[in-house]
PDB file of C-alpha atoms and ligand atoms in Angstrom:
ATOM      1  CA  UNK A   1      -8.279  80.103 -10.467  1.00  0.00           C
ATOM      2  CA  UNK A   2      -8.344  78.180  -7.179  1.00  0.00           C
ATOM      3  CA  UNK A   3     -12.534  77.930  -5.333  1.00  0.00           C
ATOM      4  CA  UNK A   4     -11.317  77.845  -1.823  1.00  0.00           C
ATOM      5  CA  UNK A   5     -14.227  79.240  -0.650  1.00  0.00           C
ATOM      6  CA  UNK A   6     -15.629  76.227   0.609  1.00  0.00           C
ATOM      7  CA  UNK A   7     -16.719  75.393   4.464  1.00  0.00           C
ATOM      8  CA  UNK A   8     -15.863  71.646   4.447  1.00  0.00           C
ATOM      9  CA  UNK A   9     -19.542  70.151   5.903  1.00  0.00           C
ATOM     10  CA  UNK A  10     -18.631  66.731   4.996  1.00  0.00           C
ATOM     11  CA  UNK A  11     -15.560  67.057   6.669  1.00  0.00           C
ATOM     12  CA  UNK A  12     -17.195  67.898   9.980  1.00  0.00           C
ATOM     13  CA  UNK A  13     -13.930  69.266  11.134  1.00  0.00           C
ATOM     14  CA  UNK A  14     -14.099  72.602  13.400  1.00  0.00           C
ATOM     15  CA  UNK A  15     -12.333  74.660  10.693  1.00  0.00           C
ATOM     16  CA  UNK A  16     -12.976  75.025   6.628  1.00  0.00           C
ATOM     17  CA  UNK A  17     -10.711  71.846   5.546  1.00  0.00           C
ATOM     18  CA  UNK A  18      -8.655  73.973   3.136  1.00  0.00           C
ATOM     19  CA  UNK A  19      -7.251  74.812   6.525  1.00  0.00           C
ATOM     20  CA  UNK A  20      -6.399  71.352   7.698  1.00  0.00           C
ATOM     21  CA  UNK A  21      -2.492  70.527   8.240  1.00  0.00           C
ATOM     22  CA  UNK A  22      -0.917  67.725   6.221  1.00  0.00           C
ATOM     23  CA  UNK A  23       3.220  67.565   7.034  1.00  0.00           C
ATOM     24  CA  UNK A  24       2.766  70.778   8.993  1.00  0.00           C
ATOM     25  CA  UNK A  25       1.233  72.598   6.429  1.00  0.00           C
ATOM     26  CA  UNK A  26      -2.560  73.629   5.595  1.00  0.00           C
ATOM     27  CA  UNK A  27      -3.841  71.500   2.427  1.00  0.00           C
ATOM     28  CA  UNK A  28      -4.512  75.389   0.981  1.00  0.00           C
ATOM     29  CA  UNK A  29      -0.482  76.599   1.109  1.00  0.00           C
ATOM     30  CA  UNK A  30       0.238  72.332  -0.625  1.00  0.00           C
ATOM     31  CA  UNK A  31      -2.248  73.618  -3.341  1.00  0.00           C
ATOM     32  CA  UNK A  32      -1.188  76.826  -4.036  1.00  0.00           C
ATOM     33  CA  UNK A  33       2.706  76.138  -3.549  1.00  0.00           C
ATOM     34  CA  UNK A  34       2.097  73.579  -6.694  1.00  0.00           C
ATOM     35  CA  UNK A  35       0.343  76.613  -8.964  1.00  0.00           C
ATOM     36  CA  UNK A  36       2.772  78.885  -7.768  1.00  0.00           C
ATOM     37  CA  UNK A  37       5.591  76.352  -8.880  1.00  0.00           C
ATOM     38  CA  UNK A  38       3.665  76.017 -12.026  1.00  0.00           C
ATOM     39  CA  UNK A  39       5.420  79.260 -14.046  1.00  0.00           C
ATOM     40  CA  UNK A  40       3.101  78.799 -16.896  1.00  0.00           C
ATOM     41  CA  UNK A  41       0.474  80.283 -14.473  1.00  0.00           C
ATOM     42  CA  UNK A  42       0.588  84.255 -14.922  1.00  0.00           C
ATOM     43  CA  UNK A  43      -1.886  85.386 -12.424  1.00  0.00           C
ATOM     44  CA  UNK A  44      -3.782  82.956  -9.846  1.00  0.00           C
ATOM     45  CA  UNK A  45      -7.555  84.038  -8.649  1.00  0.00           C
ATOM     46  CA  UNK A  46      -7.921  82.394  -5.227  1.00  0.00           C
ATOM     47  CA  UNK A  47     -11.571  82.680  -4.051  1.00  0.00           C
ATOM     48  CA  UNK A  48     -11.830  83.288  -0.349  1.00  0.00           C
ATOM     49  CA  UNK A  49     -15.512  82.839   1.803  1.00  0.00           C
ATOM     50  CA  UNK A  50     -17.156  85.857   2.790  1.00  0.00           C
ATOM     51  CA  UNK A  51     -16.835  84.173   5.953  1.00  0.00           C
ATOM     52  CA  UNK A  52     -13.413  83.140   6.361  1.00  0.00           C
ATOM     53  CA  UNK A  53     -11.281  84.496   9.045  1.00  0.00           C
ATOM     54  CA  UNK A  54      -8.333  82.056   8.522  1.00  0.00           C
ATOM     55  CA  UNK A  55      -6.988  82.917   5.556  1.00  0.00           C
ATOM     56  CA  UNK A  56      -5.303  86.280   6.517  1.00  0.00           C
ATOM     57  CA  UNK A  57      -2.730  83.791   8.270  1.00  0.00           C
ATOM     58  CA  UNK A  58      -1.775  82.136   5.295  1.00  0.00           C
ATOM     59  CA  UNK A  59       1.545  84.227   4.401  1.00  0.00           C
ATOM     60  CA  UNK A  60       1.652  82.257   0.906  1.00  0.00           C
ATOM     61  CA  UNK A  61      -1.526  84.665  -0.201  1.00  0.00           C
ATOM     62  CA  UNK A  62       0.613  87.515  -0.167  1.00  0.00           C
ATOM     63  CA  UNK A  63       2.391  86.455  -3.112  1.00  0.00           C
ATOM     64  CA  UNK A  64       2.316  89.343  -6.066  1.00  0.00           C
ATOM     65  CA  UNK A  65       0.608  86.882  -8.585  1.00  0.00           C
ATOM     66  CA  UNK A  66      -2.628  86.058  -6.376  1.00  0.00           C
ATOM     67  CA  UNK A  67      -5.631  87.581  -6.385  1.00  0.00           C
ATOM     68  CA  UNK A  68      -8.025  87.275  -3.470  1.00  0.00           C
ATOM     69  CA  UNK A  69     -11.595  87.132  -4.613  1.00  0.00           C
ATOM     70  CA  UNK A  70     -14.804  86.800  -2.643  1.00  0.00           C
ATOM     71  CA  UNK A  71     -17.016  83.743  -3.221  1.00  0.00           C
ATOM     72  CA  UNK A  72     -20.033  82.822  -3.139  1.00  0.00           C
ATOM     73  CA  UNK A  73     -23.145  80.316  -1.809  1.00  0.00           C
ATOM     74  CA  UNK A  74     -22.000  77.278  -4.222  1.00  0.00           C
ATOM     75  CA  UNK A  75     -19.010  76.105  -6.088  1.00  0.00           C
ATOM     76  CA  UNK A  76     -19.915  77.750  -9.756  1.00  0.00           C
ATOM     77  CA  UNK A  77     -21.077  81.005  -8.155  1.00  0.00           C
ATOM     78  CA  UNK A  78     -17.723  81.043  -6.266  1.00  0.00           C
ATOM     79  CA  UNK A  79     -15.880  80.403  -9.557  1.00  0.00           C
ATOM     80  CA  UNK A  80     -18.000  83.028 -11.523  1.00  0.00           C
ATOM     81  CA  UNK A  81     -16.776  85.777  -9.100  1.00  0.00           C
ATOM     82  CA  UNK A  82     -13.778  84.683 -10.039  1.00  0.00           C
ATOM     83  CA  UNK A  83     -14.275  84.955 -13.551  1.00  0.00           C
ATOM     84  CA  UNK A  84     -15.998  89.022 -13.026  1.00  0.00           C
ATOM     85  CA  UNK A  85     -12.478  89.445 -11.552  1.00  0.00           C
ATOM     86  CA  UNK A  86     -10.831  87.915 -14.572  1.00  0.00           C
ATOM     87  CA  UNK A  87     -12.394  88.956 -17.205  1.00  0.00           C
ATOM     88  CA  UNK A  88     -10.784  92.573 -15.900  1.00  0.00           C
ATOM     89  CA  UNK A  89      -7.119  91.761 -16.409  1.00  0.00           C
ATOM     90  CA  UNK A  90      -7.286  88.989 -19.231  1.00  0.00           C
ATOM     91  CA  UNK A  91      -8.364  88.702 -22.765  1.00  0.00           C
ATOM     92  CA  UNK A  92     -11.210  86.784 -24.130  1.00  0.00           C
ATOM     93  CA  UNK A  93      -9.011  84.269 -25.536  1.00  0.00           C
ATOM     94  CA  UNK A  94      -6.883  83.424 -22.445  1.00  0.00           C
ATOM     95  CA  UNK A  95      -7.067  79.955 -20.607  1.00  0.00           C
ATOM     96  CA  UNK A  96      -7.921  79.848 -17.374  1.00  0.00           C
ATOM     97  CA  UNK A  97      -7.190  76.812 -15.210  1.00  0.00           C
ATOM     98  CA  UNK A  98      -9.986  76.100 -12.554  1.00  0.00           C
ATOM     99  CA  UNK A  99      -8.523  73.695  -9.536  1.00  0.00           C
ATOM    100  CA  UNK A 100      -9.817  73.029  -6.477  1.00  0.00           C
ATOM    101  CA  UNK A 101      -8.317  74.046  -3.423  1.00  0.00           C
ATOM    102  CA  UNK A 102      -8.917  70.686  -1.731  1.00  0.00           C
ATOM    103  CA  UNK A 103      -7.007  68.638  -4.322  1.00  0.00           C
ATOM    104  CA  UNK A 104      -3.464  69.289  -2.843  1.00  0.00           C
ATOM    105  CA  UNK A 105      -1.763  66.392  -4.552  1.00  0.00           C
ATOM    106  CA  UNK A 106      -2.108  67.689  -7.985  1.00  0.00           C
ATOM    107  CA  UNK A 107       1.224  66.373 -10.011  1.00  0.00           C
ATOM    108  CA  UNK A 108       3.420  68.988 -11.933  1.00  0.00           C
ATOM    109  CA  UNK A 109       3.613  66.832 -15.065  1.00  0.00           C
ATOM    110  CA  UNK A 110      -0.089  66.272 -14.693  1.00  0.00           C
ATOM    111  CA  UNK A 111      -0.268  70.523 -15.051  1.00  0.00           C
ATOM    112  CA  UNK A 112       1.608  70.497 -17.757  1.00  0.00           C
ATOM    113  CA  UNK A 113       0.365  67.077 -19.671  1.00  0.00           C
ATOM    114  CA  UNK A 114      -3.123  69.132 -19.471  1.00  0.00           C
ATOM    115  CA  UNK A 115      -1.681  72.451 -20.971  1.00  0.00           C
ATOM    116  CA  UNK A 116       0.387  70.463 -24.054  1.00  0.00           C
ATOM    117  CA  UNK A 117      -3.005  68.568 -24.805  1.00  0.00           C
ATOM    118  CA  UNK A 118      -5.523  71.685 -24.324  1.00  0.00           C
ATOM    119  CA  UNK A 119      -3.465  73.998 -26.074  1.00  0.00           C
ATOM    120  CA  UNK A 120      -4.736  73.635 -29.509  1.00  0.00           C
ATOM    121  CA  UNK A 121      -7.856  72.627 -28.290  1.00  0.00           C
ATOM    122  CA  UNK A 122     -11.029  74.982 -29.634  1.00  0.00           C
ATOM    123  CA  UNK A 123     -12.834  74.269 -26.320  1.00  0.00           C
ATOM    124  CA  UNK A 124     -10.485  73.184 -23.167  1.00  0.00           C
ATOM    125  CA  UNK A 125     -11.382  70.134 -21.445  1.00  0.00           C
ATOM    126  CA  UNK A 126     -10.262  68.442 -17.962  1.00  0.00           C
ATOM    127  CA  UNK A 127      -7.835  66.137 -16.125  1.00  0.00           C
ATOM    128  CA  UNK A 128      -9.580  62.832 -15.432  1.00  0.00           C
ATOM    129  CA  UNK A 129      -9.242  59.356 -14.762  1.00  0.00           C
ATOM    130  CA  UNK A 130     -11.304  56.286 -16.191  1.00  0.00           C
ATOM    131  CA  UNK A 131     -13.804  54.162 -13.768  1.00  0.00           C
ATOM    132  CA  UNK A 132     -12.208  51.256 -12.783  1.00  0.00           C
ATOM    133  CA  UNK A 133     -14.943  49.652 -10.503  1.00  0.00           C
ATOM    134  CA  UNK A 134     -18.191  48.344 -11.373  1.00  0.00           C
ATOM    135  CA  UNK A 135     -20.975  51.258 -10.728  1.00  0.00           C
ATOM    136  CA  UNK A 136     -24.147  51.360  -9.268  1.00  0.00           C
ATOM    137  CA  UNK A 137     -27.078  53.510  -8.768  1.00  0.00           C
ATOM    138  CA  UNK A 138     -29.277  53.216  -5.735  1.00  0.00           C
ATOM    139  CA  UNK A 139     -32.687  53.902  -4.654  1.00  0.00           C
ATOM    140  CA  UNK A 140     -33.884  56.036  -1.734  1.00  0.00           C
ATOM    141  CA  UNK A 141     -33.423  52.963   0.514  1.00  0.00           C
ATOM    142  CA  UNK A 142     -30.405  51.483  -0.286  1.00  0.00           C
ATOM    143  CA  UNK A 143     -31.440  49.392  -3.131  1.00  0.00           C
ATOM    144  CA  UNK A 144     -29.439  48.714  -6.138  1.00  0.00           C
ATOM    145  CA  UNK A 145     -32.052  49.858  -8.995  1.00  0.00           C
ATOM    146  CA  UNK A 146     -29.003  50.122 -11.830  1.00  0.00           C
ATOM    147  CA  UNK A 147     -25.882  49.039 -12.750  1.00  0.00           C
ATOM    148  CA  UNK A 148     -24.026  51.884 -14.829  1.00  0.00           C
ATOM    149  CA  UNK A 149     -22.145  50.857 -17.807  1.00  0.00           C
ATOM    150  CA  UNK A 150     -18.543  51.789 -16.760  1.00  0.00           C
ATOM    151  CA  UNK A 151     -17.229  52.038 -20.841  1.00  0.00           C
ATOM    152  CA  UNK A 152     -16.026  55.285 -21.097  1.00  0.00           C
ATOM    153  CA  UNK A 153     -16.880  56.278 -17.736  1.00  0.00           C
ATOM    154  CA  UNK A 154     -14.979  58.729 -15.888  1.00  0.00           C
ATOM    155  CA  UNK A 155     -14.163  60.799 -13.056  1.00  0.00           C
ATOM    156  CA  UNK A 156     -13.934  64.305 -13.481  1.00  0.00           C
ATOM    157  CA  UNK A 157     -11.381  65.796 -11.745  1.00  0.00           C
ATOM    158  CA  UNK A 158      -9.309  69.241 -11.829  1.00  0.00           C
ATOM    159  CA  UNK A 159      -7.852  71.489 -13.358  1.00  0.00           C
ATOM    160  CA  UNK A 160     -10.180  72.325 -15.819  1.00  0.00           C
ATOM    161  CA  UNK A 161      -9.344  74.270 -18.633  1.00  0.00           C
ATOM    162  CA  UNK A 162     -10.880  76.492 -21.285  1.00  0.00           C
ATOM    163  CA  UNK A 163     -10.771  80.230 -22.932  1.00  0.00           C
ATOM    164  CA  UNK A 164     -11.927  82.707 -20.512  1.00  0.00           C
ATOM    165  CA  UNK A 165     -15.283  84.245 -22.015  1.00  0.00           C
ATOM    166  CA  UNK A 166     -16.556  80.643 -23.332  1.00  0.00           C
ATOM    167  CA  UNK A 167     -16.620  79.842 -19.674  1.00  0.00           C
ATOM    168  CA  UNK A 168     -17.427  82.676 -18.254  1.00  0.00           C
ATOM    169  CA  UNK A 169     -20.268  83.115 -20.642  1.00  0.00           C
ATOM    170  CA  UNK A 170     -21.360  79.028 -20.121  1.00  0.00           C
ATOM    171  CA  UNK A 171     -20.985  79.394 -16.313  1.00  0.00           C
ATOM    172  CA  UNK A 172     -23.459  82.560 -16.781  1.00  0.00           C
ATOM    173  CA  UNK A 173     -25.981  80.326 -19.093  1.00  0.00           C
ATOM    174  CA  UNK A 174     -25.955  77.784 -16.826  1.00  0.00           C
ATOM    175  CA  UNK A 175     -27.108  80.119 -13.992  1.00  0.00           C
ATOM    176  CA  UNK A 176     -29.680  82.037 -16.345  1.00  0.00           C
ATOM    177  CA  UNK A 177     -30.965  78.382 -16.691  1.00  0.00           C
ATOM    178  CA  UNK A 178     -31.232  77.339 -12.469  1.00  0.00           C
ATOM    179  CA  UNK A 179     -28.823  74.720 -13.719  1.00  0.00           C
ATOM    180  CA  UNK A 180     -26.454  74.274 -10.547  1.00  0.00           C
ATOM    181  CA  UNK A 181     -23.136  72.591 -12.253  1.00  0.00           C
ATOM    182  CA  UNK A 182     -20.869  70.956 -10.139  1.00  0.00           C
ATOM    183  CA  UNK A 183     -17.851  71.215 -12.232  1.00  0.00           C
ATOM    184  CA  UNK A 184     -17.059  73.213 -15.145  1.00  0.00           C
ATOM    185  CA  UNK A 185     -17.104  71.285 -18.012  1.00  0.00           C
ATOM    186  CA  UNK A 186     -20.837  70.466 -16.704  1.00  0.00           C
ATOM    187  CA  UNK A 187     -21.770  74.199 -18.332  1.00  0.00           C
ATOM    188  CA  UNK A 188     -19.568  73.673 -21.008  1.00  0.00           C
ATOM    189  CA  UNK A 189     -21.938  70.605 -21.964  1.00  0.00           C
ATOM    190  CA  UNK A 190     -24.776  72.606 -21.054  1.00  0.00           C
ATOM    191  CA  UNK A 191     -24.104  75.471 -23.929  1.00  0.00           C
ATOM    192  CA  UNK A 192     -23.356  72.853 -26.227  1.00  0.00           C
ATOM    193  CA  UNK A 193     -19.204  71.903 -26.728  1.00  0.00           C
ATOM    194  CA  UNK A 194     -17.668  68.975 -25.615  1.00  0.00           C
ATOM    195  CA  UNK A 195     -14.499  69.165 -23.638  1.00  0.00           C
ATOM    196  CA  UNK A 196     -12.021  67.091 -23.755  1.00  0.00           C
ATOM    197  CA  UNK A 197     -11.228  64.695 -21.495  1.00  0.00           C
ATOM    198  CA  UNK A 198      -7.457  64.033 -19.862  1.00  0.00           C
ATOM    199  CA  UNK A 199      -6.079  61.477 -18.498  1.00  0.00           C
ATOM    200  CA  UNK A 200      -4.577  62.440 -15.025  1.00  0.00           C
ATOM    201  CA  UNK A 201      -3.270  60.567 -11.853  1.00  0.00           C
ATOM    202  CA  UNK A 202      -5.573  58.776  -9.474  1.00  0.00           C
ATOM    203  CA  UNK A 203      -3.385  60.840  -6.411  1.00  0.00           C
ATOM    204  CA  UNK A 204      -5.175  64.025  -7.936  1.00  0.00           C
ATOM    205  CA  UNK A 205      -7.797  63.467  -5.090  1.00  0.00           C
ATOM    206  CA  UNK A 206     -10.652  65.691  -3.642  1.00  0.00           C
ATOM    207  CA  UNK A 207     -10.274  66.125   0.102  1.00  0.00           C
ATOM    208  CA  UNK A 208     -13.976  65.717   1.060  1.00  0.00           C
ATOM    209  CA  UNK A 209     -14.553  63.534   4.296  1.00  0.00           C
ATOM    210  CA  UNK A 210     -12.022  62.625   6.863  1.00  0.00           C
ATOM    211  CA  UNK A 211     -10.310  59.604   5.788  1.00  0.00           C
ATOM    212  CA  UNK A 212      -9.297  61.836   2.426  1.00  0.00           C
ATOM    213  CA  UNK A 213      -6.579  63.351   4.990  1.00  0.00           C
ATOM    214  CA  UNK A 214      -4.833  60.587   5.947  1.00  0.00           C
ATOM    215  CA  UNK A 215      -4.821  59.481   1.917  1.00  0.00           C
ATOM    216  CA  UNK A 216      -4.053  62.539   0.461  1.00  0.00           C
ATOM    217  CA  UNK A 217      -0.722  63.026   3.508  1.00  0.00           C
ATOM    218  CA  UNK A 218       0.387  59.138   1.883  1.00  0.00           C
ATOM    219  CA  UNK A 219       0.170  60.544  -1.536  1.00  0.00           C
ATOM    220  CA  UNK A 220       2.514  63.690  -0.620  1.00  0.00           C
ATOM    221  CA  UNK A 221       4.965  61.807   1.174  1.00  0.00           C
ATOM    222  CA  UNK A 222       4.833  59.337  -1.593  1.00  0.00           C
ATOM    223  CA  UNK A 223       5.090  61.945  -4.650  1.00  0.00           C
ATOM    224  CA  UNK A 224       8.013  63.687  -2.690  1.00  0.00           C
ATOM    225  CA  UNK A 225      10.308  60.595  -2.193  1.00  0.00           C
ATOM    226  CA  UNK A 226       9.031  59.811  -6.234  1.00  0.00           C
ATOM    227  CA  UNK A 227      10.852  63.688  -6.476  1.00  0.00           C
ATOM    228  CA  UNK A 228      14.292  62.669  -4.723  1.00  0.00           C
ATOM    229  CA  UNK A 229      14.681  59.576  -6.598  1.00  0.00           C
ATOM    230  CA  UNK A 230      14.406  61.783  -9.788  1.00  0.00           C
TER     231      UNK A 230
HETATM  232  N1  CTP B   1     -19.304  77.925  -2.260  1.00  0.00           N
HETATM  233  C1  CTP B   1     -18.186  77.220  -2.547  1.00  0.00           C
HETATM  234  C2  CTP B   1     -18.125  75.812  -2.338  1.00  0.00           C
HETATM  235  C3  CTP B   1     -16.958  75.129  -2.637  1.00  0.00           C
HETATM  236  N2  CTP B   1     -15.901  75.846  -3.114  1.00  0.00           N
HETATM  237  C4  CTP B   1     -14.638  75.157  -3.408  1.00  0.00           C
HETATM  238  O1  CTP B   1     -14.876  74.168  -4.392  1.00  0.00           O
HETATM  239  C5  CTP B   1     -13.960  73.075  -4.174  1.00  0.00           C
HETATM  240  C6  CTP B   1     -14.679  71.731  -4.207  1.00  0.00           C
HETATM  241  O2  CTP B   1     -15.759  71.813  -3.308  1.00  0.00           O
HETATM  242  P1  CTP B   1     -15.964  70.782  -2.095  1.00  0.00           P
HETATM  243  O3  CTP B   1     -14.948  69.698  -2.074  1.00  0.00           O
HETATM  244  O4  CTP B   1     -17.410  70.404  -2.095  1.00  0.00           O
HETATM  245  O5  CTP B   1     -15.650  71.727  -0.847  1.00  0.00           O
HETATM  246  P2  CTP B   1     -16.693  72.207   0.243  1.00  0.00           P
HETATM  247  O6  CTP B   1     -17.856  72.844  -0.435  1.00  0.00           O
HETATM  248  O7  CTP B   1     -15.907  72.983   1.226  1.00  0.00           O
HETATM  249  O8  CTP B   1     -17.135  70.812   0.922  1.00  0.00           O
HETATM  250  P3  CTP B   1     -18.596  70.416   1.375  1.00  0.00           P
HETATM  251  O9  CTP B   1     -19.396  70.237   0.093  1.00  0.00           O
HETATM  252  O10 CTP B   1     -18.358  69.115   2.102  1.00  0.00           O
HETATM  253  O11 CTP B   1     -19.104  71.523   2.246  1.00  0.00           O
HETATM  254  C7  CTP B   1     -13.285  73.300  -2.836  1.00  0.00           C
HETATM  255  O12 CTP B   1     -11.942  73.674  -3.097  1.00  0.00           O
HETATM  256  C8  CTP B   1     -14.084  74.414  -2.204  1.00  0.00           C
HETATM  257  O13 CTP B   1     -13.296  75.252  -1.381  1.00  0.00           O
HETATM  258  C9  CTP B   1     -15.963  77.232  -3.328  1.00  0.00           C
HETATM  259  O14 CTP B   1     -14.973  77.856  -3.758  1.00  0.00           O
HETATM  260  N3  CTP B   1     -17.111  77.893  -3.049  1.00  0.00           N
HETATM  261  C1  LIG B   2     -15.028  70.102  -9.595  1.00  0.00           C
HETATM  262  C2  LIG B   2     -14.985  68.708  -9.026  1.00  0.00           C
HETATM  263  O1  LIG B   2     -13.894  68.578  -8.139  1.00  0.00           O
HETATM  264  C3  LIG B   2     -14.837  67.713 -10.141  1.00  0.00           C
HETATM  265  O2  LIG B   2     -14.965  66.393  -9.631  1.00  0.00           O
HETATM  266  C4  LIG B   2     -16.271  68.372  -8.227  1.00  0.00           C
HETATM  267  O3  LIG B   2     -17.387  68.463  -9.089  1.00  0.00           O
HETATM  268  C5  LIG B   2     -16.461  69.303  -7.062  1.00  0.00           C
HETATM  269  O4  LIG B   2     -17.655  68.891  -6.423  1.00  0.00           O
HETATM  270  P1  LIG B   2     -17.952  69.411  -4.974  1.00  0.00           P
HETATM  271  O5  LIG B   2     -19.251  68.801  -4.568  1.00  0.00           O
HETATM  272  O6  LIG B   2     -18.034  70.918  -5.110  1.00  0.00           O
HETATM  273  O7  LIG B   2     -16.808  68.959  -4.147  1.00  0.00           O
END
């Protein structure tokens, strides 16, 4: 399932950013030409703003395994829509891969390190990588009021991964309970399991604000030389 239903605000660019060209190509067709390439992927949910008039010009959403679905006012209500579509053509136990839309560089081998480590998993878990920095939390003004012990600190980053009802049913707990999640292993947490955690590639990155372009073009021109010297 791929939340593209985003509007990019801290992008501040004129268009939704999953519309953005990197190497001639919107950051949404570099996405979803990785999932596509990914065969282990049977069906792919891609969910669209009620909004957006851009996406009927992406010819790659014509494809006979993609599902357009329309999202919602945040992130988790987005990718619950996508699960009332799901939960129509798969089974219960089926895994269902959440990635963002704005992570184009995701790596192949990163796709399938995630599925050999998550497959005989009970709950699912994520693609991460550790902290590496030293963290801080600020006050209202600027002020550092805390310095966050980095051991075992991570960032969460996607896909995500787990059997279709426990997240659907999580992702509905955690709106019965006003608990906005951000991600979703947050409402995995919230009803009580404990993903686990994978370590990914630190090129798996969000495009969020506009420097994340530039990055994330490096990182494709980069992986695809890494691909002809195979
Ligand atoms: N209502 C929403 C909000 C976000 N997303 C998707 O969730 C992913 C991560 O969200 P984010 O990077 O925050 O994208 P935006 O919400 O577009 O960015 P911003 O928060 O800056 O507006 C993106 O692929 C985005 O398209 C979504 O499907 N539905
Ligand atoms: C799901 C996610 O990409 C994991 O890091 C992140 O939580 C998305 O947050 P956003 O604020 O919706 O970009």
């Amino acid at each position: 399932m791929v939340p593209a239903a985003g509007v990019g605000r801290r992008m501040q660019s004129d268009i939704p950013k999953q519309y953005l060209e990197i190497h001639g190509r919107t950051l949404m067709e570099h996405t979803l030409e990785r999932l596509l390439d990914f065969t282990v992927l049977e069906k792919l949910i891609v969910v669209i703003g009620a909004e957006d008039e851009y996406y009927t010009d992406i010819e790659l959403l014509r494809d006979s395994r993609i599902l357009l679905v329309q999202g919602g006012s945040e992130r988790y209500h987005s990718v619950l829509n996508g699960l009332k579509a799901l939960s129509e053509l798969a089974d219960a136990e089926d895994w269902v891969m959440v990635h963002d839309v704005a992570r184009p560089c995701i790596r192949h081998a990163d796709l399938e390190w995630l599925v050999k480590q998550l497959s005989d998993h009970t709950v699912g878990g994520l693609l991460g990588i550790p902290v590496r920095d030293t963290m801080k939390r600020t006050s209202s003004v600027g002020e550092v009021t805390e310095t966050v012990d980095r051991d075992a600190l991570w960032h969460a980053l996607t896909p995500q991964m787990f059997r279709m009802k426990l997240l659907y049913d999580a992702l509905k707990k955690a709106l019965d309970d006003e608990m906005p999640v951000t991600d979703e292993a947050s409402a995995i947490e919230h009803s009580g399991f404990k993903p686990l955690m994978v370590e990914g590639h630190g090129d798996n990155i969000k495009v969020t604000r506009g420097a994340d372009l530039a990055l994330a073009a490096l990182y494709i021109q980069q992986q695809a030389k890494l691909i002809e010297t195979v």
